[in-house]
PDB file of C-alpha atoms in Angstrom:
ATOM      1  CA  MET P   1    -103.460 -12.325-204.382  1.00  0.00           C
ATOM      2  CA  PRO P   2    -106.787 -10.279-202.772  1.00  0.00           C
ATOM      3  CA  GLU P   3    -107.593 -14.233-201.302  1.00  0.00           C
ATOM      4  CA  VAL P   4    -104.306 -14.094-199.516  1.00  0.00           C
ATOM      5  CA  ALA P   5    -104.977 -10.774-198.231  1.00  0.00           C
ATOM      6  CA  LEU P   6    -108.467 -11.892-197.108  1.00  0.00           C
ATOM      7  CA  LEU P   7    -106.620 -15.266-195.382  1.00  0.00           C
ATOM      8  CA  LEU P   8    -104.416 -13.181-193.917  1.00  0.00           C
ATOM      9  CA  SER P   9    -107.030 -10.699-192.269  1.00  0.00           C
ATOM     10  CA  VAL P  10    -109.266 -13.629-191.244  1.00  0.00           C
ATOM     11  CA  ALA P  11    -105.886 -15.415-189.614  1.00  0.00           C
ATOM     12  CA  LEU P  12    -105.300 -12.332-187.795  1.00  0.00           C
ATOM     13  CA  GLY P  13    -109.065 -11.759-186.739  1.00  0.00           C
ATOM     14  CA  LEU P  14    -109.033 -14.942-184.985  1.00  0.00           C
ATOM     15  CA  ALA P  15    -105.824 -15.253-183.185  1.00  0.00           C
ATOM     16  CA  LEU P  16    -106.832 -11.535-181.984  1.00  0.00           C
ATOM     17  CA  ALA P  17    -110.239 -13.310-181.137  1.00  0.00           C
ATOM     18  CA  ALA P  18    -108.504 -16.417-179.476  1.00  0.00           C
ATOM     19  CA  GLY P  19    -106.243 -14.108-177.462  1.00  0.00           C
ATOM     20  CA  ALA P  20    -108.671 -11.789-176.186  1.00  0.00           C
ATOM     21  CA  TRP P  21    -110.666 -15.247-174.786  1.00  0.00           C
ATOM     22  CA  ILE P  22    -107.843 -16.219-173.089  1.00  0.00           C
ATOM     23  CA  LEU P  23    -107.112 -12.886-171.596  1.00  0.00           C
ATOM     24  CA  LEU P  24    -110.725 -13.027-170.508  1.00  0.00           C
ATOM     25  CA  SER P  25    -111.130 -16.418-169.364  1.00  0.00           C
ATOM     26  CA  ARG P  26    -108.136 -16.010-167.010  1.00  0.00           C
ATOM     27  CA  THR P  27    -109.204 -12.969-165.839  1.00  0.00           C
ATOM     28  CA  GLY P  28    -112.599 -14.766-165.211  1.00  0.00           C
ATOM     29  CA  ILE P  29    -110.439 -17.276-163.349  1.00  0.00           C
ATOM     30  CA  VAL P  30    -108.287 -14.704-161.358  1.00  0.00           C
ATOM     31  CA  ALA P  31    -111.572 -12.634-160.653  1.00  0.00           C
ATOM     32  CA  ALA P  32    -112.807 -15.585-158.779  1.00  0.00           C
ATOM     33  CA  GLU P  33    -110.030 -16.524-156.401  1.00  0.00           C
ATOM     34  CA  SER P  34    -109.847 -13.356-155.557  1.00  0.00           C
ATOM     35  CA  ARG P  35    -113.769 -13.050-154.601  1.00  0.00           C
ATOM     36  CA  ASP P  36    -113.429 -16.377-152.541  1.00  0.00           C
ATOM     37  CA  ALA P  37    -110.494 -15.367-150.898  1.00  0.00           C
ATOM     38  CA  SER P  38    -112.099 -12.360-149.817  1.00  0.00           C
ATOM     39  CA  THR P  39    -115.463 -13.576-148.947  1.00  0.00           C
ATOM     40  CA  GLY P  40    -113.591 -16.784-146.633  1.00  0.00           C
ATOM     41  CA  ARG P  41    -111.690 -13.947-144.939  1.00  0.00           C
ATOM     42  CA  ALA P  42    -115.021 -12.379-144.082  1.00  0.00           C
ATOM     43  CA  SER P  43    -116.856 -14.861-142.595  1.00  0.00           C
ATOM     44  CA  ILE P  44    -113.945 -16.503-141.075  1.00  0.00           C
ATOM     45  CA  ALA P  45    -113.862 -12.599-139.571  1.00  0.00           C
ATOM     46  CA  SER P  46    -117.380 -12.726-138.712  1.00  0.00           C
ATOM     47  CA  VAL P  47    -117.458 -16.016-136.698  1.00  0.00           C
ATOM     48  CA  ALA P  48    -113.957 -14.904-135.482  1.00  0.00           C
ATOM     49  CA  THR P  49    -115.680 -11.517-133.785  1.00  0.00           C
ATOM     50  CA  ARG P  50    -118.887 -13.283-132.709  1.00  0.00           C
ATOM     51  CA  ALA P  51    -117.059 -15.907-130.512  1.00  0.00           C
ATOM     52  CA  GLU P  52    -114.751 -13.249-129.227  1.00  0.00           C
ATOM     53  CA  ALA P  53    -117.835 -11.646-128.221  1.00  0.00           C
ATOM     54  CA  SER P  54    -119.854 -14.947-126.459  1.00  0.00           C
ATOM     55  CA  LEU P  55    -116.687 -15.881-125.456  1.00  0.00           C
ATOM     56  CA  ALA P  56    -115.528 -12.763-123.778  1.00  0.00           C
ATOM     57  CA  ASP P  57    -119.335 -12.714-122.082  1.00  0.00           C
ATOM     58  CA  ILE P  58    -118.971 -16.119-120.197  1.00  0.00           C
ATOM     59  CA  ALA P  59    -115.736 -15.406-119.232  1.00  0.00           C
ATOM     60  CA  ALA P  60    -115.722 -12.912-117.519  1.00  0.00           C
ATOM     61  CA  ARG P  61    -119.224 -14.414-115.665  1.00  0.00           C
ATOM     62  CA  ILE P  62    -117.145 -17.304-115.091  1.00  0.00           C
ATOM     63  CA  ASP P  63    -114.404 -15.480-113.589  1.00  0.00           C
ATOM     64  CA  GLN P  64    -116.500 -13.513-111.453  1.00  0.00           C
ATOM     65  CA  VAL P  65    -117.462 -17.416-110.049  1.00  0.00           C
ATOM     66  CA  ARG P  66    -113.951 -18.589-110.027  1.00  0.00           C
ATOM     67  CA  ARG P  67    -113.078 -15.502-107.653  1.00  0.00           C
ATOM     68  CA  GLY P  68    -116.278 -15.937-105.540  1.00  0.00           C
ATOM     69  CA  GLN P  69    -117.475 -12.740-106.470  1.00  0.00           C
ATOM     70  CA  VAL P  70    -120.910 -14.604-106.919  1.00  0.00           C
ATOM     71  CA  GLU P  71    -122.542 -18.000-106.638  1.00  0.00           C
ATOM     72  CA  ALA P  72    -122.097 -20.987-108.881  1.00  0.00           C
ATOM     73  CA  SER P  73    -126.309 -20.668-109.636  1.00  0.00           C
ATOM     74  CA  GLU P  74    -125.460 -17.448-110.704  1.00  0.00           C
ATOM     75  CA  LEU P  75    -123.927 -19.141-114.083  1.00  0.00           C
ATOM     76  CA  ALA P  76    -127.465 -21.814-114.460  1.00  0.00           C
ATOM     77  CA  ASP P  77    -128.519 -19.605-117.424  1.00  0.00           C
ATOM     78  CA  PRO P  78    -125.872 -18.145-118.997  1.00  0.00           C
ATOM     79  CA  LEU P  79    -123.698 -21.145-119.422  1.00  0.00           C
ATOM     80  CA  PRO P  80    -126.156 -23.633-121.283  1.00  0.00           C
ATOM     81  CA  VAL P  81    -126.880 -20.422-123.848  1.00  0.00           C
ATOM     82  CA  ALA P  82    -122.774 -19.983-124.574  1.00  0.00           C
ATOM     83  CA  GLN P  83    -122.649 -23.544-124.886  1.00  0.00           C
ATOM     84  CA  ALA P  84    -125.247 -23.351-127.352  1.00  0.00           C
ATOM     85  CA  GLU P  85    -124.036 -20.367-129.263  1.00  0.00           C
ATOM     86  CA  VAL P  86    -120.392 -22.358-129.345  1.00  0.00           C
ATOM     87  CA  ALA P  87    -122.152 -25.041-131.009  1.00  0.00           C
ATOM     88  CA  GLU P  88    -123.544 -23.182-133.557  1.00  0.00           C
ATOM     89  CA  LEU P  89    -120.095 -20.684-134.237  1.00  0.00           C
ATOM     90  CA  VAL P  90    -118.689 -24.673-134.889  1.00  0.00           C
ATOM     91  CA  ASP P  91    -121.240 -25.272-137.240  1.00  0.00           C
ATOM     92  CA  ASP P  92    -121.051 -21.822-139.139  1.00  0.00           C
ATOM     93  CA  ALA P  93    -117.268 -22.099-139.086  1.00  0.00           C
ATOM     94  CA  ARG P  94    -117.184 -25.444-140.195  1.00  0.00           C
ATOM     95  CA  SER P  95    -119.680 -24.285-143.198  1.00  0.00           C
ATOM     96  CA  ILE P  96    -117.355 -21.759-144.488  1.00  0.00           C
ATOM     97  CA  ARG P  97    -116.326 -22.158-147.824  1.00  0.00           C
ATOM     98  CA  ALA P  98    -112.519 -21.161-147.271  1.00  0.00           C
ATOM     99  CA  PRO P  99    -110.007 -21.489-150.489  1.00  0.00           C
ATOM    100  CA  ALA P 100    -107.160 -23.735-150.144  1.00  0.00           C
ATOM    101  CA  GLY P 101    -104.368 -22.038-147.977  1.00  0.00           C
ATOM    102  CA  LEU P 102    -107.182 -20.634-146.257  1.00  0.00           C
ATOM    103  CA  ASP P 103    -109.230 -23.725-145.167  1.00  0.00           C
ATOM    104  CA  ARG P 104    -106.402 -24.546-142.809  1.00  0.00           C
ATOM    105  CA  ILE P 105    -106.954 -21.929-140.753  1.00  0.00           C
ATOM    106  CA  ARG P 106    -110.679 -22.249-140.409  1.00  0.00           C
ATOM    107  CA  ASN P 107    -110.150 -25.820-139.436  1.00  0.00           C
ATOM    108  CA  GLU P 108    -107.815 -23.943-136.498  1.00  0.00           C
ATOM    109  CA  ILE P 109    -110.779 -21.882-135.769  1.00  0.00           C
ATOM    110  CA  VAL P 110    -112.954 -24.980-135.296  1.00  0.00           C
ATOM    111  CA  ALA P 111    -110.799 -27.003-133.516  1.00  0.00           C
ATOM    112  CA  GLU P 112    -110.305 -23.839-130.945  1.00  0.00           C
ATOM    113  CA  LEU P 113    -114.301 -23.482-130.404  1.00  0.00           C
ATOM    114  CA  GLU P 114    -114.589 -27.021-129.876  1.00  0.00           C
ATOM    115  CA  ARG P 115    -112.032 -27.061-127.157  1.00  0.00           C
ATOM    116  CA  ALA P 116    -114.285 -23.753-125.738  1.00  0.00           C
ATOM    117  CA  GLY P 117    -116.677 -25.940-125.840  1.00  0.00           C
ATOM    118  CA  ARG P 118    -115.219 -28.777-123.614  1.00  0.00           C
ATOM    119  CA  ALA P 119    -113.885 -25.803-121.548  1.00  0.00           C
ATOM    120  CA  LEU P 120    -117.084 -25.130-121.095  1.00  0.00           C
ATOM    121  CA  ASP P 121    -118.453 -28.481-119.914  1.00  0.00           C
ATOM    122  CA  MET P 122    -115.821 -28.716-117.728  1.00  0.00           C
ATOM    123  CA  VAL P 123    -117.393 -25.108-116.118  1.00  0.00           C
ATOM    124  CA  GLU P 124    -120.338 -27.289-115.915  1.00  0.00           C
ATOM    125  CA  HIS P 125    -118.965 -29.935-114.379  1.00  0.00           C
ATOM    126  CA  GLY P 126    -117.234 -27.722-111.169  1.00  0.00           C
ATOM    127  CA  ARG P 127    -120.169 -25.260-111.225  1.00  0.00           C
ATOM    128  CA  THR P 128    -122.400 -28.708-110.300  1.00  0.00           C
ATOM    129  CA  ILE P 129    -119.940 -30.065-107.593  1.00  0.00           C
ATOM    130  CA  MET P 130    -119.833 -26.689-106.611  1.00  0.00           C
ATOM    131  CA  LEU P 131    -123.800 -26.497-105.670  1.00  0.00           C
ATOM    132  CA  ALA P 132    -123.477 -30.476-103.985  1.00  0.00           C
ATOM    133  CA  ALA P 133    -120.260 -29.426-102.853  1.00  0.00           C
ATOM    134  CA  ARG P 134    -121.286 -28.564 -98.894  1.00  0.00           C
ATOM    135  CA  LEU P 135    -122.670 -31.901 -98.908  1.00  0.00           C
ATOM    136  CA  ARG P 136    -119.754 -34.424-100.536  1.00  0.00           C
ATOM    137  CA  GLY P 137    -116.681 -32.218 -99.054  1.00  0.00           C
ATOM    138  CA  ARG P 138    -115.752 -31.673-102.630  1.00  0.00           C
ATOM    139  CA  GLU P 139    -114.783 -27.938-103.196  1.00  0.00           C
ATOM    140  CA  LEU P 140    -111.112 -27.876-104.109  1.00  0.00           C
ATOM    141  CA  GLU P 141    -112.467 -30.359-107.108  1.00  0.00           C
ATOM    142  CA  ALA P 142    -114.946 -28.126-108.291  1.00  0.00           C
ATOM    143  CA  GLN P 143    -112.762 -25.232-107.860  1.00  0.00           C
ATOM    144  CA  THR P 144    -109.946 -26.875-110.447  1.00  0.00           C
ATOM    145  CA  ALA P 145    -112.450 -27.883-112.682  1.00  0.00           C
ATOM    146  CA  VAL P 146    -113.806 -23.950-113.019  1.00  0.00           C
ATOM    147  CA  LYS P 147    -110.464 -22.780-113.219  1.00  0.00           C
ATOM    148  CA  ARG P 148    -109.047 -25.836-115.662  1.00  0.00           C
ATOM    149  CA  GLY P 149    -112.262 -24.660-117.926  1.00  0.00           C
ATOM    150  CA  TYR P 150    -111.831 -20.951-117.600  1.00  0.00           C
ATOM    151  CA  LEU P 151    -108.269 -20.955-118.802  1.00  0.00           C
ATOM    152  CA  ASN P 152    -108.818 -23.377-121.119  1.00  0.00           C
ATOM    153  CA  LEU P 153    -111.632 -20.749-122.181  1.00  0.00           C
ATOM    154  CA  LEU P 154    -109.370 -18.160-122.507  1.00  0.00           C
ATOM    155  CA  HIS P 155    -106.626 -19.551-124.533  1.00  0.00           C
ATOM    156  CA  ALA P 156    -109.567 -21.396-127.069  1.00  0.00           C
ATOM    157  CA  ARG P 157    -110.335 -17.332-127.174  1.00  0.00           C
ATOM    158  CA  GLU P 158    -106.770 -15.958-127.371  1.00  0.00           C
ATOM    159  CA  ALA P 159    -106.261 -18.648-130.087  1.00  0.00           C
ATOM    160  CA  ILE P 160    -109.140 -17.720-132.205  1.00  0.00           C
ATOM    161  CA  VAL P 161    -108.424 -13.868-132.285  1.00  0.00           C
ATOM    162  CA  ARG P 162    -104.393 -15.189-133.336  1.00  0.00           C
ATOM    163  CA  HIS P 163    -105.879 -17.311-135.885  1.00  0.00           C
ATOM    164  CA  ALA P 164    -108.298 -14.330-137.489  1.00  0.00           C
ATOM    165  CA  ALA P 165    -105.794 -12.336-137.454  1.00  0.00           C
ATOM    166  CA  ARG P 166    -103.720 -14.658-139.282  1.00  0.00           C
ATOM    167  CA  ALA P 167    -106.680 -15.234-142.127  1.00  0.00           C
ATOM    168  CA  ALA P 168    -106.977 -11.697-142.413  1.00  0.00           C
ATOM    169  CA  ALA P 169    -103.293 -11.265-143.478  1.00  0.00           C
ATOM    170  CA  TRP P 170    -103.999 -13.957-145.803  1.00  0.00           C
ATOM    171  CA  GLN P 171    -103.640 -13.893-149.438  1.00  0.00           C
ATOM    172  CA  SER P 172    -104.479 -16.046-152.548  1.00  0.00           C
ATOM    173  CA  PRO P 173    -101.974 -16.672-154.762  1.00  0.00           C
ATOM    174  CA  THR P 174    -102.908 -14.708-157.175  1.00  0.00           C
ATOM    175  CA  GLU P 175    -102.784 -11.868-155.034  1.00  0.00           C
ATOM    176  CA  ALA P 176     -99.288 -12.444-153.546  1.00  0.00           C
ATOM    177  CA  ARG P 177     -98.380 -12.115-157.153  1.00  0.00           C
ATOM    178  CA  ARG P 178     -99.997  -9.234-157.804  1.00  0.00           C
ATOM    179  CA  ASP P 179     -98.468  -8.024-155.100  1.00  0.00           C
ATOM    180  CA  ALA P 180     -94.923  -8.869-155.374  1.00  0.00           C
ATOM    181  CA  ARG P 181     -95.532  -7.119-159.005  1.00  0.00           C
ATOM    182  CA  ARG P 182     -96.365  -3.964-157.093  1.00  0.00           C
ATOM    183  CA  ALA P 183     -93.613  -4.151-154.390  1.00  0.00           C
ATOM    184  CA  ARG P 184     -90.946  -4.000-156.987  1.00  0.00           C
TER     185      ARG P 184
END
């Protein structure tokens, strides 16, 4: 009889150890998923904040040129800087390791940053024409290029802000289940 009690206590100990191992491994998976979601959201927020600030600054300068408040030559220095910043932001956004679900938002932000880069290229095209327009009579084409670039830049900036807000509100499946249980 003592052997049966010993076997039962060993079996019970093994069952408890197995249960604890399963619980701890699942807890580790949940913690890693939450950490990845949090890191992804923070990385997207960082890129979006930098993009919003950079695009707001250059958009204000382009608007001044568009309205004729300053000469097109005033964009000679800030425009290439903005183009380089946008290219860097595209690289930074592409390098974000986002969990499934959040990766779609990251890709949409990358697409909008690329759109902003094309918009800046269009502004540069218009600026170049403006500088030479007196000689060739292409003022309307130059103004149109600058305006189109400016509007595309604004739309890209607005979309980045929207995507960043979606990313901030995004929840991993584990977080969504947790919140659903709390709401009951």
